[in-house]
Tab-separated table of C-alpha atoms in Angstrom:
chain	number	residue	atom	x	y	z
T	243	MET	CA	69.113	40.268	-58.996
T	244	LYS	CA	71.496	38.430	-59.582
T	245	ARG	CA	73.605	38.184	-57.067
T	246	VAL	CA	77.534	37.880	-57.296
T	247	LEU	CA	79.899	37.083	-54.583
T	248	PHE	CA	83.415	37.737	-56.009
T	249	ILE	CA	86.389	36.945	-53.348
T	250	ILE	CA	89.650	38.879	-55.259
T	251	GLN	CA	93.386	37.324	-54.043
T	252	PHE	CA	96.871	39.080	-55.491
T	253	ASP	CA	97.116	42.090	-58.572
T	254	SER	CA	96.910	39.265	-61.815
T	255	PHE	CA	93.107	38.494	-60.662
T	256	ALA	CA	91.636	41.658	-59.900
T	257	LYS	CA	92.880	43.361	-62.669
T	258	THR	CA	91.169	40.381	-65.055
T	259	LEU	CA	88.126	40.436	-63.105
T	260	ILE	CA	87.557	44.394	-62.059
T	261	PRO	CA	86.340	44.472	-66.202
T	262	THR	CA	83.727	42.027	-65.947
T	263	ILE	CA	81.774	43.291	-62.061
T	264	ASN	CA	81.934	46.483	-64.188
T	265	ASN	CA	80.301	44.628	-66.953
T	266	LEU	CA	78.280	42.930	-64.402
T	267	ILE	CA	77.455	45.758	-62.433
T	268	LYS	CA	76.127	48.087	-65.668
T	269	ASP	CA	73.929	45.311	-66.519
T	270	ASP	CA	71.968	45.279	-62.860
T	271	TYR	CA	73.483	42.481	-61.200
T	272	ARG	CA	74.451	43.033	-57.634
T	273	CYS	CA	78.275	42.708	-56.777
T	274	ASP	CA	80.071	42.225	-53.776
T	275	VAL	CA	83.899	41.918	-53.703
T	276	VAL	CA	86.033	40.119	-50.824
T	277	LEU	CA	89.526	40.922	-50.801
T	278	LEU	CA	91.386	37.346	-49.384
T	279	LYS	CA	93.362	37.911	-46.034
T	280	LYS	CA	95.852	35.916	-45.787
T	281	ARG	CA	97.039	34.807	-42.299
T	282	PHE	CA	101.025	33.771	-43.679
T	283	LYS	CA	100.549	36.341	-47.217
T	284	LYS	CA	100.104	39.639	-45.145
T	285	GLY	CA	100.081	42.864	-46.737
T	286	TRP	CA	99.250	41.878	-50.063
T	287	ILE	CA	96.490	44.880	-49.920
T	288	THR	CA	98.161	47.661	-50.587
T	289	ASP	CA	97.008	50.507	-51.637
T	290	GLN	CA	98.117	49.868	-55.029
T	291	ILE	CA	95.802	47.351	-54.469
T	292	LEU	CA	92.764	49.266	-53.078
T	293	ALA	CA	93.623	51.905	-56.359
T	294	LEU	CA	92.172	49.340	-58.479
T	295	PHE	CA	89.298	49.627	-57.122
T	296	LYS	CA	88.242	54.046	-57.092
T	297	GLN	CA	86.913	53.255	-60.252
T	298	ILE	CA	83.763	51.439	-59.075
T	299	GLU	CA	84.315	50.637	-55.048
T	300	SER	CA	80.985	52.429	-54.935
T	301	LYS	CA	79.007	51.027	-57.255
T	302	LEU	CA	79.946	47.480	-55.324
T	303	ASN	CA	76.481	46.267	-52.888
T	304	ALA	CA	80.065	45.588	-50.103
T	305	PHE	CA	83.825	45.155	-50.545
T	306	ARG	CA	85.366	43.603	-47.791
T	307	GLN	CA	88.788	42.529	-46.173
T	308	LEU	CA	88.296	38.882	-44.816
T	309	TYR	CA	89.850	35.694	-44.156
T	310	GLN	CA	88.614	32.817	-45.014
T	311	PRO	CA	86.368	31.901	-42.043
T	312	ASP	CA	84.220	34.988	-42.950
T	313	VAL	CA	83.682	34.213	-46.219
T	314	ILE	CA	82.051	31.401	-45.574
T	315	ARG	CA	80.019	33.121	-43.683
T	316	MET	CA	79.223	35.647	-45.435
T	317	ILE	CA	78.195	32.727	-48.092
T	318	HIS	CA	76.029	31.512	-45.464
T	319	HIS	CA	73.865	34.610	-45.560
T	320	ASN	CA	73.539	35.826	-48.908
T	321	GLY	CA	72.023	33.650	-51.103
T	322	TYR	CA	74.483	34.580	-54.548
T	323	ASP	CA	73.412	33.252	-57.920
T	324	LEU	CA	77.928	32.563	-58.685
T	325	ILE	CA	80.937	32.699	-56.348
T	326	VAL	CA	84.216	33.033	-58.665
T	327	VAL	CA	87.337	32.916	-57.001
T	328	GLY	CA	89.925	34.955	-57.658
T	329	THR	CA	92.740	33.189	-55.709
T	330	SER	CA	95.766	30.211	-56.174
T	331	ASN	CA	94.323	29.520	-53.366
T	332	THR	CA	92.892	26.171	-54.526
T	333	ARG	CA	91.725	24.661	-51.734
T	334	LEU	CA	89.395	27.396	-51.424
T	335	ILE	CA	87.116	26.081	-53.733
T	336	VAL	CA	86.998	23.204	-52.174
T	337	SER	CA	85.934	24.018	-48.927
T	338	ILE	CA	83.826	26.481	-51.015
T	339	LYS	CA	81.562	23.348	-53.103
T	340	ASN	CA	81.489	21.583	-49.438
T	341	GLN	CA	79.744	24.117	-47.436
T	342	LEU	CA	77.535	24.235	-49.758
T	343	LYS	CA	77.015	21.136	-50.337
T	344	LYS	CA	76.425	21.037	-46.677
T	345	LYS	CA	73.905	23.950	-46.405
T	346	SER	CA	72.243	23.092	-49.216
T	347	ILE	CA	73.591	26.201	-50.785
T	348	LYS	CA	72.732	26.480	-55.580
T	349	SER	CA	75.493	28.477	-55.610
T	350	LYS	CA	77.421	27.796	-58.649
T	351	ILE	CA	81.082	28.468	-58.210
T	352	ALA	CA	83.612	29.589	-61.141
T	353	SER	CA	87.656	30.039	-60.558
T	354	GLY	CA	90.371	30.343	-63.743
T	355	TYR	CA	93.749	30.834	-65.087
T	356	VAL	CA	95.182	34.187	-64.748
T	357	GLY	CA	98.141	33.612	-67.239
T	358	ALA	CA	99.800	31.408	-69.106
T	359	LEU	CA	99.689	27.923	-68.191
T	360	LEU	CA	103.574	26.704	-67.524
T	361	ASN	CA	104.769	23.198	-66.951
T	362	ASN	CA	107.074	22.949	-64.603
T	363	ASP	CA	105.806	21.924	-62.127
T	364	PHE	CA	102.738	18.745	-63.275
T	365	GLU	CA	102.176	17.459	-60.489
T	366	SER	CA	100.994	21.171	-58.177
T	367	PHE	CA	99.072	21.556	-61.672
T	368	LYS	CA	97.381	18.831	-62.303
T	369	LYS	CA	96.015	19.157	-58.597
T	370	GLY	CA	95.565	22.543	-58.168
T	371	LEU	CA	93.271	21.913	-61.227
T	372	ILE	CA	91.459	18.787	-59.924
T	373	ARG	CA	90.483	21.470	-56.636
T	374	ARG	CA	89.590	22.937	-59.957
T	375	SER	CA	87.504	20.975	-61.174
T	376	GLU	CA	84.857	21.577	-58.058
T	377	SER	CA	83.409	24.921	-60.572
T	378	ASP	CA	81.066	24.793	-62.564
T	379	LEU	CA	83.643	26.765	-65.082
T	380	ILE	CA	87.268	27.522	-65.458
T	381	TRP	CA	88.528	30.529	-67.128
T	382	VAL	CA	91.613	30.510	-69.094
T	383	PRO	CA	93.650	32.773	-71.630
T	384	GLY	CA	94.217	30.323	-74.896
T	385	SER	CA	93.278	27.348	-76.935
T	386	ASP	CA	96.639	24.864	-75.917
T	387	ALA	CA	94.873	25.729	-72.263
T	388	LYS	CA	91.880	23.961	-72.099
T	389	ASP	CA	93.226	21.376	-74.970
T	390	MET	CA	95.355	19.911	-71.716
T	391	ILE	CA	92.750	20.785	-69.225
T	392	LEU	CA	90.746	18.996	-71.111
T	393	LYS	CA	92.336	16.147	-71.270
T	394	ILE	CA	93.007	15.718	-67.978
T	395	ILE	CA	89.407	16.350	-65.962
T	396	ASN	CA	85.720	15.421	-67.003
T	397	LYS	CA	84.091	18.361	-68.750
T	398	ASN	CA	80.783	16.612	-68.318
T	399	GLN	CA	81.503	17.984	-65.084
T	400	THR	CA	82.930	21.328	-65.297
T	401	LYS	CA	82.387	23.924	-68.231
T	402	VAL	CA	85.887	25.129	-69.236
T	403	ILE	CA	85.977	28.722	-71.941
T	404	ASP	CA	88.656	29.342	-73.895
T	405	THR	CA	88.353	33.241	-72.554
T	406	GLY	CA	91.286	35.606	-73.557
T	407	LEU	CA	92.500	37.132	-70.353
T	408	PRO	CA	90.056	40.721	-69.704
T	409	ARG	CA	93.105	42.080	-68.687
T	410	PHE	CA	94.363	42.269	-72.189
T	411	ASP	CA	92.203	44.178	-73.028
T	412	GLU	CA	92.950	47.210	-72.421
T	413	LEU	CA	96.628	46.467	-74.685
T	414	TYR	CA	94.385	45.300	-76.903
T	415	LYS	CA	93.536	48.697	-77.796
T	416	LEU	CA	96.368	49.972	-77.040
T	417	LYS	CA	98.544	47.750	-79.841
T	418	ASN	CA	98.658	49.435	-82.691
T	419	ASN	CA	99.790	52.760	-80.302
T	420	PHE	CA	103.474	51.337	-79.248
T	421	SER	CA	105.563	53.208	-81.630
T	422	LYS	CA	109.451	51.181	-79.530
T	423	LEU	CA	111.121	54.886	-79.763
T	424	ASN	CA	114.159	53.868	-78.334
T	425	ASN	CA	115.442	50.651	-80.716
T	426	ASN	CA	118.206	50.499	-78.918
T	427	ASN	CA	117.140	49.098	-75.322
T	428	ILE	CA	116.392	45.576	-73.569
T	429	VAL	CA	113.623	45.081	-71.747
T	430	PHE	CA	113.876	42.133	-68.851
T	431	PHE	CA	110.890	41.648	-66.991
T	432	GLU	CA	110.984	40.285	-63.330
T	433	GLN	CA	109.687	37.503	-61.633
T	434	PRO	CA	110.013	38.158	-58.178
T	435	THR	CA	110.870	33.789	-57.657
T	436	PHE	CA	111.737	32.192	-61.048
T	437	PRO	CA	114.501	31.712	-60.981
T	438	GLU	CA	114.481	31.427	-57.003
T	439	THR	CA	118.012	31.039	-55.098
T	440	LYS	CA	119.407	34.282	-54.287
T	441	LYS	CA	122.586	31.343	-56.303
T	442	GLU	CA	120.010	32.183	-59.286
T	443	ARG	CA	119.392	35.705	-59.355
T	444	THR	CA	122.736	36.643	-58.215
T	445	GLN	CA	123.888	34.901	-60.973
T	446	LEU	CA	120.599	36.592	-63.313
T	447	VAL	CA	122.095	39.508	-62.862
T	448	ASN	CA	125.515	38.396	-63.564
T	449	GLN	CA	124.381	37.352	-67.107
T	450	LEU	CA	122.047	40.748	-67.918
T	451	MET	CA	125.988	42.985	-66.807
T	452	HIS	CA	127.630	40.816	-68.811
T	453	LEU	CA	125.134	41.538	-72.145
T	454	ALA	CA	124.937	45.189	-71.051
T	455	LYS	CA	129.085	45.193	-71.552
T	456	LEU	CA	128.399	43.584	-74.804
T	457	ARG	CA	126.007	46.354	-76.173
T	458	SER	CA	127.478	49.283	-74.636
T	459	THR	CA	125.013	51.291	-76.959
T	460	SER	CA	121.800	49.760	-75.561
T	461	THR	CA	120.305	50.475	-72.424
T	462	ILE	CA	119.629	47.468	-70.736
T	463	ILE	CA	115.870	48.095	-68.378
T	464	ILE	CA	115.173	46.068	-65.404
T	465	LYS	CA	111.574	45.859	-64.810
T	466	PRO	CA	111.295	44.454	-61.406
T	467	ARG	CA	107.427	42.600	-60.736
T	468	PHE	CA	108.008	44.367	-57.054
T	469	SER	CA	108.940	48.297	-56.364
T	470	LYS	CA	110.151	46.350	-51.976
T	471	LYS	CA	109.118	43.465	-50.999
T	472	VAL	CA	105.409	42.487	-50.441
T	473	GLY	CA	102.398	40.041	-49.284
T	474	HIS	CA	101.921	37.921	-52.623
T	475	ALA	CA	101.171	34.215	-54.756
T	476	HIS	CA	104.621	34.147	-55.080
T	477	ARG	CA	106.203	36.279	-52.592
T	478	PRO	CA	109.464	37.994	-53.372
T	479	LYS	CA	112.716	36.991	-51.557
T	480	TYR	CA	115.423	38.117	-53.130
T	481	LEU	CA	114.954	41.519	-55.412
T	482	LEU	CA	117.200	41.885	-58.756
T	483	GLN	CA	117.343	45.848	-57.908
T	484	ASP	CA	118.644	44.958	-54.405
T	485	ILE	CA	121.852	42.304	-55.487
T	486	ILE	CA	122.012	44.810	-58.433
T	487	ASN	CA	122.491	47.883	-56.827
T	488	ASN	CA	125.049	45.803	-54.733
T	489	SER	CA	126.811	44.760	-57.732
T	490	SER	CA	130.892	46.662	-57.861
T	491	ASN	CA	130.968	46.352	-61.652
T	492	LYS	CA	127.702	47.340	-61.892
T	493	PRO	CA	127.906	48.713	-65.655
T	494	SER	CA	126.289	52.901	-66.433
T	495	ASN	CA	124.017	51.463	-69.993
T	496	ILE	CA	121.791	48.991	-66.975
T	497	ILE	CA	119.200	50.702	-65.206
T	498	ILE	CA	116.541	49.968	-63.013
T	499	SER	CA	112.521	51.149	-63.978
T	500	ASN	CA	109.074	50.378	-61.946
T	501	VAL	CA	106.825	52.543	-64.860
T	502	ASP	CA	104.355	50.143	-65.788
T	503	ILE	CA	104.933	47.827	-67.917
T	504	TYR	CA	103.581	49.420	-71.851
T	505	THR	CA	105.332	52.766	-71.491
T	506	LEU	CA	108.405	50.341	-71.851
T	507	PHE	CA	106.802	48.673	-74.739
T	508	ASN	CA	107.589	52.034	-76.649
T	509	GLU	CA	111.562	52.221	-75.225
T	510	CYS	CA	112.598	48.192	-76.312
T	511	ALA	CA	113.875	46.473	-79.211
T	512	MET	CA	113.734	43.836	-77.344
T	513	ALA	CA	112.384	42.408	-74.348
T	514	LEU	CA	113.628	39.496	-72.150
T	515	THR	CA	111.512	37.281	-68.998
T	516	ILE	CA	112.383	34.065	-68.055
T	517	SER	CA	107.805	33.077	-67.703
T	518	SER	CA	106.369	36.089	-67.021
T	519	THR	CA	103.316	36.824	-68.194
T	520	ALA	CA	103.965	40.109	-69.736
T	521	GLY	CA	106.746	38.509	-72.286
T	522	LEU	CA	103.262	37.390	-73.510
T	523	GLU	CA	102.037	41.027	-73.902
T	524	SER	CA	105.418	41.816	-75.444
T	525	LEU	CA	104.885	39.639	-77.812
T	526	LEU	CA	101.207	39.818	-78.550
T	527	VAL	CA	102.030	43.168	-79.157
T	528	ASN	CA	104.906	42.094	-81.742
T	529	ILE	CA	107.760	42.613	-79.770
T	530	PRO	CA	110.979	39.821	-80.229
T	531	THR	CA	110.827	38.593	-76.488
T	532	TYR	CA	112.831	35.151	-75.839
T	533	PHE	CA	112.111	33.185	-72.599
T	534	ILE	CA	115.856	31.988	-70.849
T	535	HIS	CA	115.975	29.358	-70.536
T	536	ASP	CA	119.085	28.325	-68.523
T	537	PHE	CA	117.718	28.245	-65.205
T	538	CYS	CA	115.168	25.227	-66.033
T	539	GLY	CA	117.145	22.591	-66.650
T	540	LYS	CA	116.367	19.438	-67.903
T	541	THR	CA	113.085	19.266	-65.682
T	542	ASN	CA	111.933	23.129	-67.423
T	543	ARG	CA	111.514	23.985	-64.011
T	544	TYR	CA	111.281	27.291	-64.342
T	545	GLY	CA	108.392	26.450	-67.423
T	546	SER	CA	110.545	28.896	-69.840
T	547	ASN	CA	110.841	25.819	-72.503
T	548	ASP	CA	107.264	25.578	-72.611
T	549	PHE	CA	107.488	28.648	-75.481
T	550	ALA	CA	109.517	26.512	-76.982
T	551	SER	CA	106.833	25.925	-79.294
T	552	LEU	CA	106.381	29.750	-80.387
T	553	ASN	CA	110.331	29.228	-80.766
T	554	ALA	CA	111.023	32.058	-78.370
T	555	THR	CA	113.147	30.721	-76.347
T	556	ILE	CA	117.279	31.150	-75.903
T	557	SER	CA	119.610	30.123	-73.506
T	558	PHE	CA	122.412	33.121	-71.956
T	559	ASP	CA	124.712	31.644	-74.795
T	560	ASN	CA	122.876	32.713	-78.330
T	561	LEU	CA	121.870	35.838	-77.245
T	562	PHE	CA	125.317	37.021	-75.831
T	563	ASN	CA	126.153	35.997	-79.582
T	564	ASN	CA	123.274	36.933	-81.226
T	565	ARG	CA	122.346	33.908	-82.712
T	566	LEU	CA	117.790	35.016	-82.525
T	567	PRO	CA	116.175	32.563	-82.960
T	568	VAL	CA	112.805	33.734	-85.680
T	569	ILE	CA	109.569	34.050	-83.541
T	570	ASP	CA	105.911	32.083	-84.984
T	571	TYR	CA	103.877	35.159	-83.852
T	572	ASP	CA	101.367	33.281	-84.958
T	573	LYS	CA	101.087	30.852	-82.508
T	574	VAL	CA	101.228	32.915	-79.960
T	575	LYS	CA	97.183	33.374	-80.467
T	576	ASP	CA	97.101	29.659	-78.706
T	577	PHE	CA	98.270	30.851	-75.876
T	578	VAL	CA	95.973	34.187	-75.009
T	579	ARG	CA	92.387	34.852	-76.815
T	580	PHE	CA	93.886	38.576	-78.802
T	581	ASP	CA	90.529	40.368	-79.862
T	582	GLY	CA	89.836	43.136	-77.246
T	583	ASP	CA	86.088	41.145	-75.801
T	584	SER	CA	88.078	38.568	-73.275
T	585	THR	CA	86.224	40.412	-71.184
T	586	MET	CA	82.037	40.205	-72.909
T	587	ARG	CA	83.499	36.761	-73.719
T	588	LEU	CA	83.541	35.552	-69.367
T	589	THR	CA	81.334	38.593	-68.975
T	590	SER	CA	79.079	36.090	-71.062
T	591	ALA	CA	79.823	32.925	-69.176
T	592	PHE	CA	78.893	34.718	-65.808
T	593	LYS	CA	75.916	34.859	-67.017
T	594	GLU	CA	74.679	31.809	-68.610
T	595	LEU	CA	76.176	29.580	-65.376
T	596	MET	CA	73.796	31.958	-63.401
T	597	HIS	CA	70.355	31.419	-65.679
T	598	ARG	CA	71.849	27.764	-66.004
T	599	ASP	CA	69.669	24.908	-64.054
């Protein structure tokens, strides 16, 4: 029986990998899952995170919460055929690879991306990618990402496959169900640190409140990434809901909503964000979605301009004046393979890697 270790950190990796874990279990692969604890990112393993694993926990061979040294010891004691590293901490990949060499362990390594690959900090992206190239397999969301990666790393050493994102397979099943009951609502999908500073985030809130005043017949719905401050890869510092609730001139038609984004898809005629993956999801179901680039400057600081090829970037000024670009929905598929088969592709890639000499 082939044995697989999944090392998971943060909700996006959990939601991406759980469907593949479930598929492997159904095909009699023995799966261990470790939720990677991090001393300087405390609190990410919440009740909501644990609930994600409720349906598969009893089927797992092991389900643990461990710090990195304990994970390394676990790898030493178990002859895993495949180690799936599901975290943005790419240094872990290098540490595992070194340990495998040191102990002459022949486990394969897979790692990948769980959202759009942004060019807001290319040098940091490149550094992380070079670490990921220590893997035997890198999964990516779409063909654009695959082409970009293959220009940087040695494709003969590491296989790169544009599987799509398994967590979007459920969205594919629902894509024709969104009725858009209220065609006046506008949803803003927040990111924890994009924009980053308190000044920028206060400016963002002020602009959204101005939009609410201009569109008095619409409701501006702010969808926070988190309902409260939590441990995360991008730990939130200045929550939009706190800034809005402390504003003295808050319009009555701007609200905060913590319901899931698929419910919100039924309630909006337009979506806005800075560069959130939620914006890609709304584009995939043909909701007009615009990535606000006001905070990016000339350096594409927050990655909003990466969506210019889709004709989906906008300034607040153009938004206020209803000068909306015509989005090229056909190009969205280059960002994400969206056909409902991402789970199957990633599962098959894992199986093939384990059976490869």
